[in-house]
Amino acid sequence: MSQIAAPVEMMNALVLYGLGDMRHTRVPRPAVAPGQVLIHVKFCGVCGSDIPRVFSKGTYRFPTICGHEFAGIIEKTAPDVKEFATGDRVAVFPLLWCGKCAACEQGRYVQCANYDYFGSRRDGGFAQYVAVPIHNLLRVPAEVSLEEAAMIEPAAVALHALKQAGRILVGRPVAIYGAGSIGLMVAQWARVMGAAPILLFDIVEQKLALARQMGFVHAYSSRREDSTPDIDSLTAGAGVDVAVDAAGSPAALLQAMASVRRNGCVVLLGNPAGDLHLPAALWSQLMRREVTLAGVWNSEYSIAGNSDDWHATLAAMADGRINLRTLITHRVPLEQAPAAFQMMRDNLEFHTKVLIQP
Ligand SMILES: [Zn+2]
Ligand SMILES: [Zn+2]
């Protein structure tokens, strides 16, 4: 007996077959399981972590479709899905939690001991379609564009980073080392929280110019020797309450550590680019000042949306407290994405946020 198989529907996708081997090709559309919807991806951001993922570190298996920062329109829903309908605009929390471990029991999904992840452990958003469980969906209000909605993930991480400092920032000085897209998102949240002054440091002059254009007047080159006097003069020599390393470079982290005041907090946000040599004098200063080091991993998400980073970010986008459109330097069609990845890796053009349009 032969069965009549339904014709397989195909889609365009950016498939990573091996390190540096990324091709624009046709693959089958994902099947939609119960409790899931099929999303037509409109924008998928390239994360800083995607560049090493594609060119040096790899993914958990090959081939993989990368991309974890995506938003789009629901193409179809599984028959049992009642909460969402075709045509709904949605953003996606890319982590699939197990629901059984100790962290999941407390609703701390990002600490799940046995998680899956769109765009690294399983196929993600550099494709026309992705099937996503409804518990990972956020409804995008009309005031928020889908390109901004594709940036909820990094913006939620930026919010989470400042929350990890665990203090009220109204009227308090904050320093951010690294004025790339994530650093400028942290700066926007610091402004929402009332921090002042907000000091930004980077070695790339164009990033500092963008920061000033966004209203951050205290944007300084950290190449210059006089970056410390800036901190001293703006904080009456005391240092900042919170310093965020949003660069992940050993030099930036050392400067962040050196800039915090007594009982201040250093937030570790950037992915490490190398080993850190901690001079004894600075080590001792961290002790004398009783400085806290706060690690940041992803962001908090809840299905119901009660005070988590994701829904707070979406609300701030909707009422204009944060504006991420200025951060988008490139919008790239899917078929041109391999060239865009090389541009980013080799730093051929100035870029902050690059969005892929499947
Ligand atoms: Zn990301
Ligand atoms: Zn779990």
mmCIF file of C-alpha atoms and ligand atoms in Angstrom:
data_model
loop_
_atom_site.group_PDB
_atom_site.id
_atom_site.type_symbol
_atom_site.label_atom_id
_atom_site.label_comp_id
_atom_site.label_asym_id
_atom_site.label_seq_id
_atom_site.Cartn_x
_atom_site.Cartn_y
_atom_site.Cartn_z
ATOM 1 C CA MET A 1 0.000 0.000 0.000
ATOM 2 C CA SER A 2 1.420 3.362 -0.914
ATOM 3 C CA GLN A 3 0.422 6.485 0.969
ATOM 4 C CA ILE A 4 -0.145 9.747 -0.833
ATOM 5 C CA ALA A 5 2.216 12.218 0.817
ATOM 6 C CA ALA A 6 1.274 15.871 0.928
ATOM 7 C CA PRO A 7 3.681 17.953 -1.166
ATOM 8 C CA VAL A 8 6.445 19.355 1.030
ATOM 9 C CA GLU A 9 6.261 23.118 1.261
ATOM 10 C CA MET A 10 9.630 24.790 0.937
ATOM 11 C CA MET A 11 11.101 28.067 2.194
ATOM 12 C CA ASN A 12 14.203 30.210 1.811
ATOM 13 C CA ALA A 13 16.709 29.941 4.634
ATOM 14 C CA LEU A 14 20.274 30.746 5.546
ATOM 15 C CA VAL A 15 21.779 27.383 6.413
ATOM 16 C CA LEU A 16 25.070 27.024 8.276
ATOM 17 C CA TYR A 17 26.644 23.782 7.027
ATOM 18 C CA GLY A 18 29.948 24.205 8.847
ATOM 19 C CA LEU A 19 32.230 26.902 10.215
ATOM 20 C CA GLY A 20 32.037 29.875 7.845
ATOM 21 C CA ASP A 21 29.963 27.847 5.374
ATOM 22 C CA MET A 22 26.651 29.719 5.288
ATOM 23 C CA ARG A 23 24.441 29.405 2.234
ATOM 24 C CA HIS A 24 21.145 30.870 1.108
ATOM 25 C CA THR A 25 19.131 27.848 0.065
ATOM 26 C CA ARG A 26 15.718 26.122 -0.002
ATOM 27 C CA VAL A 27 14.689 23.817 2.846
ATOM 28 C CA PRO A 28 11.335 22.318 3.950
ATOM 29 C CA ARG A 29 9.093 24.569 6.032
ATOM 30 C CA PRO A 30 8.939 23.466 9.677
ATOM 31 C CA ALA A 31 5.907 21.399 10.722
ATOM 32 C CA VAL A 32 3.528 22.984 13.231
ATOM 33 C CA ALA A 33 3.018 20.785 16.308
ATOM 34 C CA PRO A 34 0.093 21.148 18.738
ATOM 35 C CA GLY A 35 0.403 24.312 20.811
ATOM 36 C CA GLN A 36 2.512 26.008 18.134
ATOM 37 C CA VAL A 37 2.136 28.621 15.437
ATOM 38 C CA LEU A 38 4.050 29.097 12.189
ATOM 39 C CA ILE A 39 5.628 32.540 12.049
ATOM 40 C CA HIS A 40 6.533 34.306 8.832
ATOM 41 C CA VAL A 41 9.734 36.008 9.978
ATOM 42 C CA LYS A 42 9.885 39.672 8.954
ATOM 43 C CA PHE A 43 13.077 40.717 10.746
ATOM 44 C CA CYS A 44 15.810 38.773 12.510
ATOM 45 C CA GLY A 45 18.653 40.670 14.178
ATOM 46 C CA VAL A 46 22.266 39.558 13.986
ATOM 47 C CA CYS A 47 23.490 39.203 17.568
ATOM 48 C CA GLY A 48 27.125 39.855 18.492
ATOM 49 C CA SER A 49 27.221 36.179 19.483
ATOM 50 C CA ASP A 50 26.218 35.096 15.955
ATOM 51 C CA ILE A 51 29.554 36.156 14.440
ATOM 52 C CA PRO A 52 31.698 33.673 16.465
ATOM 53 C CA ARG A 53 28.857 31.148 16.176
ATOM 54 C CA VAL A 54 29.089 31.270 12.380
ATOM 55 C CA PHE A 55 32.844 31.677 11.898
ATOM 56 C CA SER A 56 34.715 30.128 14.823
ATOM 57 C CA LYS A 57 32.735 28.501 17.627
ATOM 58 C CA GLY A 58 30.002 26.777 15.650
ATOM 59 C CA THR A 59 26.598 25.553 16.794
ATOM 60 C CA TYR A 60 25.517 22.383 18.576
ATOM 61 C CA ARG A 61 25.050 20.550 15.291
ATOM 62 C CA PHE A 62 25.382 21.184 11.576
ATOM 63 C CA PRO A 63 23.478 22.105 9.544
ATOM 64 C CA THR A 64 21.760 24.829 11.580
ATOM 65 C CA ILE A 65 19.704 27.887 10.785
ATOM 66 C CA CYS A 66 20.950 30.600 13.175
ATOM 67 C CA GLY A 67 19.101 33.713 14.363
ATOM 68 C CA HIS A 68 17.422 34.144 17.761
ATOM 69 C CA GLU A 69 16.261 37.789 17.632
ATOM 70 C CA PHE A 70 13.154 37.639 15.481
ATOM 71 C CA ALA A 71 9.645 38.972 15.026
ATOM 72 C CA GLY A 72 7.029 38.391 12.365
ATOM 73 C CA ILE A 73 3.450 37.604 11.439
ATOM 74 C CA ILE A 74 1.585 34.404 12.232
ATOM 75 C CA GLU A 75 1.073 32.434 9.016
ATOM 76 C CA LYS A 76 -0.933 29.605 10.537
ATOM 77 C CA THR A 77 -1.790 28.077 13.892
ATOM 78 C CA ALA A 78 -2.101 24.489 15.124
ATOM 79 C CA PRO A 79 -5.772 23.425 15.389
ATOM 80 C CA ASP A 80 -5.657 23.511 19.221
ATOM 81 C CA VAL A 81 -4.362 27.110 19.381
ATOM 82 C CA LYS A 82 -7.092 29.576 20.359
ATOM 83 C CA GLU A 83 -5.054 32.445 21.828
ATOM 84 C CA PHE A 84 -3.437 33.561 18.549
ATOM 85 C CA ALA A 85 -4.669 33.838 14.977
ATOM 86 C CA THR A 86 -3.278 34.161 11.473
ATOM 87 C CA GLY A 87 -2.082 37.710 10.869
ATOM 88 C CA ASP A 88 -1.137 38.455 14.500
ATOM 89 C CA ARG A 89 2.159 40.350 14.899
ATOM 90 C CA VAL A 90 4.457 38.615 17.368
ATOM 91 C CA ALA A 91 7.963 38.613 18.828
ATOM 92 C CA VAL A 92 9.616 35.449 20.126
ATOM 93 C CA PHE A 93 11.368 34.577 23.388
ATOM 94 C CA PRO A 94 13.954 32.210 21.867
ATOM 95 C CA LEU A 95 14.588 29.879 24.812
ATOM 96 C CA LEU A 96 12.561 26.685 25.159
ATOM 97 C CA TRP A 97 12.591 25.633 28.798
ATOM 98 C CA CYS A 98 12.101 22.079 30.103
ATOM 99 C CA GLY A 99 9.459 22.936 32.705
ATOM 100 C CA LYS A 100 10.753 20.277 35.103
ATOM 101 C CA CYS A 101 14.040 21.471 36.626
ATOM 102 C CA ALA A 102 14.450 23.524 39.835
ATOM 103 C CA ALA A 103 14.953 26.780 37.916
ATOM 104 C CA CYS A 104 11.839 26.219 35.786
ATOM 105 C CA GLU A 105 9.807 25.467 38.896
ATOM 106 C CA GLN A 106 10.650 28.995 40.079
ATOM 107 C CA GLY A 107 9.854 30.467 36.662
ATOM 108 C CA ARG A 108 13.526 31.308 36.055
ATOM 109 C CA TYR A 109 13.527 29.924 32.536
ATOM 110 C CA VAL A 110 16.887 31.340 31.468
ATOM 111 C CA GLN A 111 18.578 29.252 34.179
ATOM 112 C CA CYS A 112 16.854 26.078 32.951
ATOM 113 C CA ALA A 113 19.160 23.068 33.275
ATOM 114 C CA ASN A 114 17.887 21.404 30.124
ATOM 115 C CA TYR A 115 16.869 24.054 27.608
ATOM 116 C CA ASP A 116 16.615 24.291 23.853
ATOM 117 C CA TYR A 117 17.269 27.501 21.914
ATOM 118 C CA PHE A 118 16.139 28.871 18.566
ATOM 119 C CA GLY A 119 19.109 29.756 16.388
ATOM 120 C CA SER A 120 21.795 27.729 18.155
ATOM 121 C CA ARG A 121 20.498 24.401 19.489
ATOM 122 C CA ARG A 122 17.622 24.279 16.998
ATOM 123 C CA ASP A 123 16.818 26.134 13.773
ATOM 124 C CA GLY A 124 16.069 29.819 14.203
ATOM 125 C CA GLY A 125 15.023 33.005 12.480
ATOM 126 C CA PHE A 126 17.336 33.449 9.494
ATOM 127 C CA ALA A 127 14.590 31.739 7.492
ATOM 128 C CA GLN A 128 11.176 32.611 6.108
ATOM 129 C CA TYR A 129 9.315 30.477 8.668
ATOM 130 C CA VAL A 130 9.782 29.219 12.221
ATOM 131 C CA ALA A 131 7.338 27.098 14.275
ATOM 132 C CA VAL A 132 7.105 28.471 17.828
ATOM 133 C CA PRO A 133 5.158 27.361 20.948
ATOM 134 C CA ILE A 134 2.550 29.958 21.935
ATOM 135 C CA HIS A 135 4.092 30.296 25.408
ATOM 136 C CA ASN A 136 7.129 31.909 23.740
ATOM 137 C CA LEU A 137 5.100 34.566 21.905
ATOM 138 C CA LEU A 138 4.607 38.237 22.744
ATOM 139 C CA ARG A 139 1.860 40.108 20.969
ATOM 140 C CA VAL A 140 3.368 43.220 19.348
ATOM 141 C CA PRO A 141 1.150 46.309 19.732
ATOM 142 C CA ALA A 142 0.461 48.540 16.721
ATOM 143 C CA GLU A 143 2.772 51.300 18.032
ATOM 144 C CA VAL A 144 5.804 48.994 17.776
ATOM 145 C CA SER A 145 7.287 48.193 14.358
ATOM 146 C CA LEU A 146 8.323 44.614 13.687
ATOM 147 C CA GLU A 147 11.927 45.721 13.167
ATOM 148 C CA GLU A 148 11.936 47.149 16.694
ATOM 149 C CA ALA A 149 10.145 44.049 17.980
ATOM 150 C CA ALA A 150 13.036 41.981 16.582
ATOM 151 C CA MET A 151 15.291 43.864 19.026
ATOM 152 C CA ILE A 152 13.356 42.995 22.199
ATOM 153 C CA GLU A 153 15.855 40.286 23.090
ATOM 154 C CA PRO A 154 18.992 42.474 23.297
ATOM 155 C CA ALA A 155 16.975 45.333 24.829
ATOM 156 C CA ALA A 156 15.603 42.984 27.508
ATOM 157 C CA VAL A 157 19.145 41.789 28.228
ATOM 158 C CA ALA A 158 20.236 45.432 28.585
ATOM 159 C CA LEU A 159 17.412 46.064 31.070
ATOM 160 C CA HIS A 160 18.280 42.898 32.962
ATOM 161 C CA ALA A 161 21.910 44.075 33.190
ATOM 162 C CA LEU A 162 20.975 47.259 35.033
ATOM 163 C CA LYS A 163 18.518 45.401 37.275
ATOM 164 C CA GLN A 164 21.362 43.062 38.249
ATOM 165 C CA ALA A 165 23.121 46.033 39.828
ATOM 166 C CA GLY A 166 20.272 45.897 42.351
ATOM 167 C CA ARG A 167 19.943 49.569 43.215
ATOM 168 C CA ILE A 168 17.950 52.712 42.528
ATOM 169 C CA LEU A 169 19.719 54.853 39.946
ATOM 170 C CA VAL A 170 17.773 58.133 40.119
ATOM 171 C CA GLY A 171 20.319 60.950 40.054
ATOM 172 C CA ARG A 172 23.233 58.525 40.336
ATOM 173 C CA PRO A 173 26.213 58.325 37.939
ATOM 174 C CA VAL A 174 26.482 55.291 35.659
ATOM 175 C CA ALA A 175 29.324 54.429 33.275
ATOM 176 C CA ILE A 176 28.942 52.156 30.268
ATOM 177 C CA TYR A 177 32.015 50.752 28.555
ATOM 178 C CA GLY A 178 31.226 49.857 24.962
ATOM 179 C CA ALA A 179 28.831 52.017 22.907
ATOM 180 C CA GLY A 180 27.734 49.334 20.459
ATOM 181 C CA SER A 181 24.067 48.426 20.136
ATOM 182 C CA ILE A 182 23.859 46.671 23.533
ATOM 183 C CA GLY A 183 25.757 49.483 25.291
ATOM 184 C CA LEU A 184 23.451 52.109 23.795
ATOM 185 C CA MET A 185 20.445 50.053 24.908
ATOM 186 C CA VAL A 186 21.841 49.978 28.466
ATOM 187 C CA ALA A 187 22.306 53.762 28.217
ATOM 188 C CA GLN A 188 18.665 54.216 27.199
ATOM 189 C CA TRP A 189 17.483 52.145 30.160
ATOM 190 C CA ALA A 190 19.788 54.106 32.474
ATOM 191 C CA ARG A 191 18.077 57.270 31.220
ATOM 192 C CA VAL A 192 14.624 55.703 31.790
ATOM 193 C CA MET A 193 15.706 54.902 35.355
ATOM 194 C CA GLY A 194 16.799 58.494 35.919
ATOM 195 C CA ALA A 195 20.548 57.913 36.177
ATOM 196 C CA ALA A 196 22.709 61.033 35.803
ATOM 197 C CA PRO A 197 25.222 61.566 34.459
ATOM 198 C CA ILE A 198 25.345 58.669 32.016
ATOM 199 C CA LEU A 199 28.926 58.240 30.821
ATOM 200 C CA LEU A 200 29.681 56.240 27.679
ATOM 201 C CA PHE A 201 33.096 55.044 26.540
ATOM 202 C CA ASP A 202 34.238 53.426 23.319
ATOM 203 C CA ILE A 203 37.273 53.294 21.077
ATOM 204 C CA VAL A 204 35.238 53.793 17.874
ATOM 205 C CA GLU A 205 34.532 57.467 17.193
ATOM 206 C CA GLN A 206 31.430 56.724 15.059
ATOM 207 C CA LYS A 207 29.798 54.902 17.969
ATOM 208 C CA LEU A 208 30.438 57.895 20.205
ATOM 209 C CA ALA A 209 28.937 60.177 17.554
ATOM 210 C CA LEU A 210 25.832 57.973 17.442
ATOM 211 C CA ALA A 211 25.634 58.097 21.247
ATOM 212 C CA ARG A 212 25.715 61.913 21.182
ATOM 213 C CA GLN A 213 23.074 61.922 18.448
ATOM 214 C CA MET A 214 20.886 59.894 20.821
ATOM 215 C CA GLY A 215 21.312 62.594 23.447
ATOM 216 C CA PHE A 216 24.132 61.062 25.486
ATOM 217 C CA VAL A 217 26.411 64.088 25.768
ATOM 218 C CA HIS A 218 28.975 62.373 28.004
ATOM 219 C CA ALA A 219 30.415 60.064 25.334
ATOM 220 C CA TYR A 220 34.188 59.723 25.469
ATOM 221 C CA SER A 221 36.976 57.923 23.684
ATOM 222 C CA SER A 222 38.499 55.293 25.959
ATOM 223 C CA ARG A 223 41.630 55.328 23.801
ATOM 224 C CA ARG A 224 42.625 58.589 25.392
ATOM 225 C CA GLU A 225 44.557 58.564 28.633
ATOM 226 C CA ASP A 226 42.250 61.139 30.196
ATOM 227 C CA SER A 227 39.136 58.946 30.466
ATOM 228 C CA THR A 228 39.639 58.628 34.222
ATOM 229 C CA PRO A 229 39.655 62.424 34.791
ATOM 230 C CA ASP A 230 36.282 62.489 33.024
ATOM 231 C CA ILE A 231 34.900 60.129 35.653
ATOM 232 C CA ASP A 232 36.541 62.082 38.463
ATOM 233 C CA SER A 233 35.366 65.485 37.308
ATOM 234 C CA LEU A 234 31.810 64.326 36.673
ATOM 235 C CA THR A 235 31.466 62.473 39.949
ATOM 236 C CA ALA A 236 33.487 64.799 42.198
ATOM 237 C CA GLY A 237 36.252 62.200 42.246
ATOM 238 C CA ALA A 238 34.110 59.557 43.875
ATOM 239 C CA GLY A 239 33.472 57.276 40.887
ATOM 240 C CA VAL A 240 30.225 55.898 39.538
ATOM 241 C CA ASP A 241 27.597 53.838 41.347
ATOM 242 C CA VAL A 242 27.356 51.320 38.525
ATOM 243 C CA ALA A 243 29.816 50.531 35.732
ATOM 244 C CA VAL A 244 28.688 48.199 32.950
ATOM 245 C CA ASP A 245 31.152 46.348 30.762
ATOM 246 C CA ALA A 246 29.184 46.142 27.526
ATOM 247 C CA ALA A 247 32.258 45.428 25.404
ATOM 248 C CA GLY A 248 33.671 42.180 26.779
ATOM 249 C CA SER A 249 37.232 43.350 26.253
ATOM 250 C CA PRO A 250 39.704 42.968 29.130
ATOM 251 C CA ALA A 251 40.648 46.659 28.792
ATOM 252 C CA ALA A 252 37.001 47.766 29.073
ATOM 253 C CA LEU A 253 36.376 45.572 32.104
ATOM 254 C CA LEU A 254 39.476 46.904 33.874
ATOM 255 C CA GLN A 255 38.320 50.482 33.205
ATOM 256 C CA ALA A 256 34.844 49.606 34.486
ATOM 257 C CA MET A 257 36.343 48.134 37.663
ATOM 258 C CA ALA A 258 38.523 51.199 38.188
ATOM 259 C CA SER A 259 35.607 53.616 37.800
ATOM 260 C CA VAL A 260 33.221 52.446 40.558
ATOM 261 C CA ARG A 261 32.894 54.162 43.879
ATOM 262 C CA ARG A 262 32.692 52.718 47.373
ATOM 263 C CA ASN A 263 29.938 50.039 47.464
ATOM 264 C CA GLY A 264 29.539 50.388 43.709
ATOM 265 C CA CYS A 265 28.724 47.594 41.317
ATOM 266 C CA VAL A 266 30.474 46.329 38.182
ATOM 267 C CA VAL A 267 28.095 44.581 35.774
ATOM 268 C CA LEU A 268 29.568 41.901 33.514
ATOM 269 C CA LEU A 269 27.503 42.031 30.322
ATOM 270 C CA GLY A 270 29.849 41.693 27.314
ATOM 271 C CA ASN A 271 30.962 38.209 26.267
ATOM 272 C CA PRO A 272 34.652 37.781 27.196
ATOM 273 C CA ALA A 273 37.023 38.403 24.292
ATOM 274 C CA GLY A 274 40.101 37.203 26.188
ATOM 275 C CA ASP A 275 41.717 36.490 29.561
ATOM 276 C CA LEU A 276 41.850 39.225 32.160
ATOM 277 C CA HIS A 277 45.041 40.199 33.979
ATOM 278 C CA LEU A 278 43.880 41.956 37.138
ATOM 279 C CA PRO A 279 46.584 44.276 38.547
ATOM 280 C CA ALA A 280 47.036 43.877 42.311
ATOM 281 C CA ALA A 281 46.435 47.589 42.936
ATOM 282 C CA LEU A 282 43.030 47.453 41.249
ATOM 283 C CA TRP A 283 42.207 44.162 42.943
ATOM 284 C CA SER A 284 42.958 45.794 46.266
ATOM 285 C CA GLN A 285 40.870 48.866 45.364
ATOM 286 C CA LEU A 286 37.876 46.604 44.604
ATOM 287 C CA MET A 287 38.283 45.116 48.079
ATOM 288 C CA ARG A 288 38.694 48.433 49.908
ATOM 289 C CA ARG A 289 35.698 49.900 48.120
ATOM 290 C CA GLU A 290 33.652 46.739 48.765
ATOM 291 C CA VAL A 291 32.648 46.580 45.126
ATOM 292 C CA THR A 292 30.076 44.051 43.923
ATOM 293 C CA LEU A 293 30.536 42.126 40.673
ATOM 294 C CA ALA A 294 27.234 41.200 39.036
ATOM 295 C CA GLY A 295 26.999 38.651 36.242
ATOM 296 C CA VAL A 296 24.317 38.883 33.586
ATOM 297 C CA TRP A 297 22.910 35.956 31.660
ATOM 298 C CA ASN A 298 20.072 36.600 29.231
ATOM 299 C CA SER A 299 16.921 38.144 30.729
ATOM 300 C CA GLU A 300 13.821 37.223 32.688
ATOM 301 C CA TYR A 301 10.743 36.131 30.759
ATOM 302 C CA SER A 302 7.340 35.068 32.024
ATOM 303 C CA ILE A 303 4.394 33.711 30.089
ATOM 304 C CA ALA A 304 1.893 35.913 31.893
ATOM 305 C CA GLY A 305 4.130 38.958 31.566
ATOM 306 C CA ASN A 306 4.100 39.959 35.218
ATOM 307 C CA SER A 307 7.095 42.269 35.694
ATOM 308 C CA ASP A 308 9.518 40.386 33.465
ATOM 309 C CA ASP A 309 12.184 42.041 31.294
ATOM 310 C CA TRP A 310 10.519 41.139 27.993
ATOM 311 C CA HIS A 311 7.105 42.626 28.592
ATOM 312 C CA ALA A 312 8.649 45.670 30.295
ATOM 313 C CA THR A 313 10.775 46.218 27.183
ATOM 314 C CA LEU A 314 7.827 45.912 24.837
ATOM 315 C CA ALA A 315 5.842 48.416 26.945
ATOM 316 C CA ALA A 316 8.747 50.883 26.899
ATOM 317 C CA MET A 317 8.999 50.550 23.111
ATOM 318 C CA ALA A 318 5.254 51.119 22.748
ATOM 319 C CA ASP A 319 5.191 54.395 24.704
ATOM 320 C CA GLY A 320 8.519 55.651 23.331
ATOM 321 C CA ARG A 321 10.581 55.548 26.544
ATOM 322 C CA ILE A 322 13.147 53.618 24.578
ATOM 323 C CA ASN A 323 13.749 54.021 20.862
ATOM 324 C CA LEU A 324 15.885 51.478 19.087
ATOM 325 C CA ARG A 325 15.313 52.502 15.468
ATOM 326 C CA THR A 326 18.366 54.797 15.523
ATOM 327 C CA LEU A 327 20.512 51.748 16.238
ATOM 328 C CA ILE A 328 19.643 50.005 12.968
ATOM 329 C CA THR A 329 22.418 50.641 10.461
ATOM 330 C CA HIS A 330 21.696 47.803 8.015
ATOM 331 C CA ARG A 331 18.580 46.043 6.705
ATOM 332 C CA VAL A 332 19.710 43.112 4.585
ATOM 333 C CA PRO A 333 17.643 40.745 2.398
ATOM 334 C CA LEU A 334 18.163 37.077 3.311
ATOM 335 C CA GLU A 335 20.053 36.262 0.110
ATOM 336 C CA GLN A 336 22.623 38.981 0.860
ATOM 337 C CA ALA A 337 23.104 37.896 4.477
ATOM 338 C CA PRO A 338 26.295 35.822 3.927
ATOM 339 C CA ALA A 339 28.053 38.957 2.642
ATOM 340 C CA ALA A 340 26.684 40.973 5.569
ATOM 341 C CA PHE A 341 28.114 38.454 8.035
ATOM 342 C CA GLN A 342 31.537 38.813 6.412
ATOM 343 C CA MET A 343 31.218 42.588 6.542
ATOM 344 C CA MET A 344 30.514 42.342 10.280
ATOM 345 C CA ARG A 345 33.309 39.867 10.964
ATOM 346 C CA ASP A 346 35.885 41.953 9.079
ATOM 347 C CA ASN A 347 34.408 45.263 10.263
ATOM 348 C CA LEU A 348 34.324 46.548 6.682
ATOM 349 C CA GLU A 349 31.552 49.074 7.385
ATOM 350 C CA PHE A 350 30.423 50.929 10.470
ATOM 351 C CA HIS A 351 27.514 48.982 11.936
ATOM 352 C CA THR A 352 25.536 48.776 15.137
ATOM 353 C CA LYS A 353 22.385 46.711 14.603
ATOM 354 C CA VAL A 354 22.108 44.623 11.444
ATOM 355 C CA LEU A 355 18.654 43.202 10.668
ATOM 356 C CA ILE A 356 18.116 40.366 8.210
ATOM 357 C CA GLN A 357 14.828 40.398 6.257
ATOM 358 C CA PRO A 358 13.793 36.860 5.252
HETATM 359 ZN ZN ZN B 1 21.168 38.054 20.993
HETATM 360 ZN ZN ZN B 2 14.088 23.624 33.121
#
